[in-house]
Amino acid sequence: VEDVKDLGQEISVSFRDGECGDGLIARTLVEGDLDVVSLVPEQVKLDDAFLQLTKGIVH
């Protein structure tokens, strides 16, 4: 896990590149006695993905 943000009624969890942890998130929350309603992957916009891949460097 790279980052966790409290967004009020939900949380945002970021992973390092190439890591996936839906099971880890659900298991950790349930073991912490929290109810999990859903896990929703964030949809990355094409231009944001491009900037992440190129690290913002455009020739």
PDB file of C-alpha atoms in Angstrom:
ATOM      1  CA  VAL A   1       0.000   0.000   0.000  1.00  0.00           C
ATOM      2  CA  GLU A   2       1.401   3.364  -1.021  1.00  0.00           C
ATOM      3  CA  ASP A   3      -1.248   5.768   0.332  1.00  0.00           C
ATOM      4  CA  VAL A   4      -4.612   5.799   2.178  1.00  0.00           C
ATOM      5  CA  LYS A   5      -6.968   8.799   2.220  1.00  0.00           C
ATOM      6  CA  ASP A   6     -10.089   9.313   4.346  1.00  0.00           C
ATOM      7  CA  LEU A   7     -12.835  10.718   2.090  1.00  0.00           C
ATOM      8  CA  GLY A   8     -15.607  10.817   4.689  1.00  0.00           C
ATOM      9  CA  GLN A   9     -17.972   7.937   3.870  1.00  0.00           C
ATOM     10  CA  GLU A  10     -15.277   6.118   1.878  1.00  0.00           C
ATOM     11  CA  ILE A  11     -11.527   5.649   1.734  1.00  0.00           C
ATOM     12  CA  SER A  12      -9.086   5.739  -1.157  1.00  0.00           C
ATOM     13  CA  VAL A  13      -6.219   3.228  -1.181  1.00  0.00           C
ATOM     14  CA  SER A  14      -3.326   3.571  -3.632  1.00  0.00           C
ATOM     15  CA  PHE A  15      -0.911   0.774  -4.457  1.00  0.00           C
ATOM     16  CA  ARG A  16       2.554   0.893  -5.951  1.00  0.00           C
ATOM     17  CA  ASP A  17       2.703   0.213  -9.684  1.00  0.00           C
ATOM     18  CA  GLY A  18       1.857  -3.376 -10.545  1.00  0.00           C
ATOM     19  CA  GLU A  19       0.372  -4.254  -7.155  1.00  0.00           C
ATOM     20  CA  CYS A  20      -3.244  -5.272  -6.619  1.00  0.00           C
ATOM     21  CA  GLY A  21      -4.763  -5.774  -3.209  1.00  0.00           C
ATOM     22  CA  ASP A  22      -8.555  -5.919  -3.290  1.00  0.00           C
ATOM     23  CA  GLY A  23      -8.487  -9.016  -1.077  1.00  0.00           C
ATOM     24  CA  LEU A  24      -6.026  -7.393   1.312  1.00  0.00           C
ATOM     25  CA  ILE A  25      -8.203  -4.283   1.641  1.00  0.00           C
ATOM     26  CA  ALA A  26     -11.415  -6.236   2.271  1.00  0.00           C
ATOM     27  CA  ARG A  27      -9.782  -8.637   4.735  1.00  0.00           C
ATOM     28  CA  THR A  28      -8.111  -5.821   6.700  1.00  0.00           C
ATOM     29  CA  LEU A  29     -11.337  -3.803   6.977  1.00  0.00           C
ATOM     30  CA  VAL A  30     -13.453  -6.807   8.018  1.00  0.00           C
ATOM     31  CA  GLU A  31     -10.852  -7.909  10.577  1.00  0.00           C
ATOM     32  CA  GLY A  32     -10.988  -4.316  11.906  1.00  0.00           C
ATOM     33  CA  ASP A  33     -14.735  -4.839  12.465  1.00  0.00           C
ATOM     34  CA  LEU A  34     -15.736  -2.472   9.642  1.00  0.00           C
ATOM     35  CA  ASP A  35     -18.518  -3.196   7.168  1.00  0.00           C
ATOM     36  CA  VAL A  36     -17.461  -3.364   3.511  1.00  0.00           C
ATOM     37  CA  VAL A  37     -20.214  -2.320   1.110  1.00  0.00           C
ATOM     38  CA  SER A  38     -18.149  -2.398  -2.080  1.00  0.00           C
ATOM     39  CA  LEU A  39     -14.673  -2.129  -3.560  1.00  0.00           C
ATOM     40  CA  VAL A  40     -14.579   0.094  -6.642  1.00  0.00           C
ATOM     41  CA  PRO A  41     -11.400   0.443  -8.713  1.00  0.00           C
ATOM     42  CA  GLU A  42     -10.663   3.999  -9.766  1.00  0.00           C
ATOM     43  CA  GLN A  43     -11.007   4.649 -13.478  1.00  0.00           C
ATOM     44  CA  VAL A  44      -7.871   6.433 -14.637  1.00  0.00           C
ATOM     45  CA  LYS A  45      -8.330   8.991 -17.401  1.00  0.00           C
ATOM     46  CA  LEU A  46      -6.247   8.401 -20.526  1.00  0.00           C
ATOM     47  CA  ASP A  47      -4.377  11.709 -20.221  1.00  0.00           C
ATOM     48  CA  ASP A  48      -3.577  11.038 -16.539  1.00  0.00           C
ATOM     49  CA  ALA A  49      -2.288   7.553 -17.406  1.00  0.00           C
ATOM     50  CA  PHE A  50      -0.101   9.044 -20.155  1.00  0.00           C
ATOM     51  CA  LEU A  51       1.385  11.605 -17.781  1.00  0.00           C
ATOM     52  CA  GLN A  52       2.050   8.917 -15.157  1.00  0.00           C
ATOM     53  CA  LEU A  53       3.776   6.704 -17.723  1.00  0.00           C
ATOM     54  CA  THR A  54       5.889   9.511 -19.168  1.00  0.00           C
ATOM     55  CA  LYS A  55       6.390  11.135 -15.747  1.00  0.00           C
ATOM     56  CA  GLY A  56       5.006  14.348 -17.259  1.00  0.00           C
ATOM     57  CA  ILE A  57       7.786  14.550 -19.853  1.00  0.00           C
ATOM     58  CA  VAL A  58       6.367  15.384 -23.266  1.00  0.00           C
ATOM     59  CA  HIS A  59       8.680  15.900 -26.272  1.00  0.00           C
TER      60      HIS A  59
END
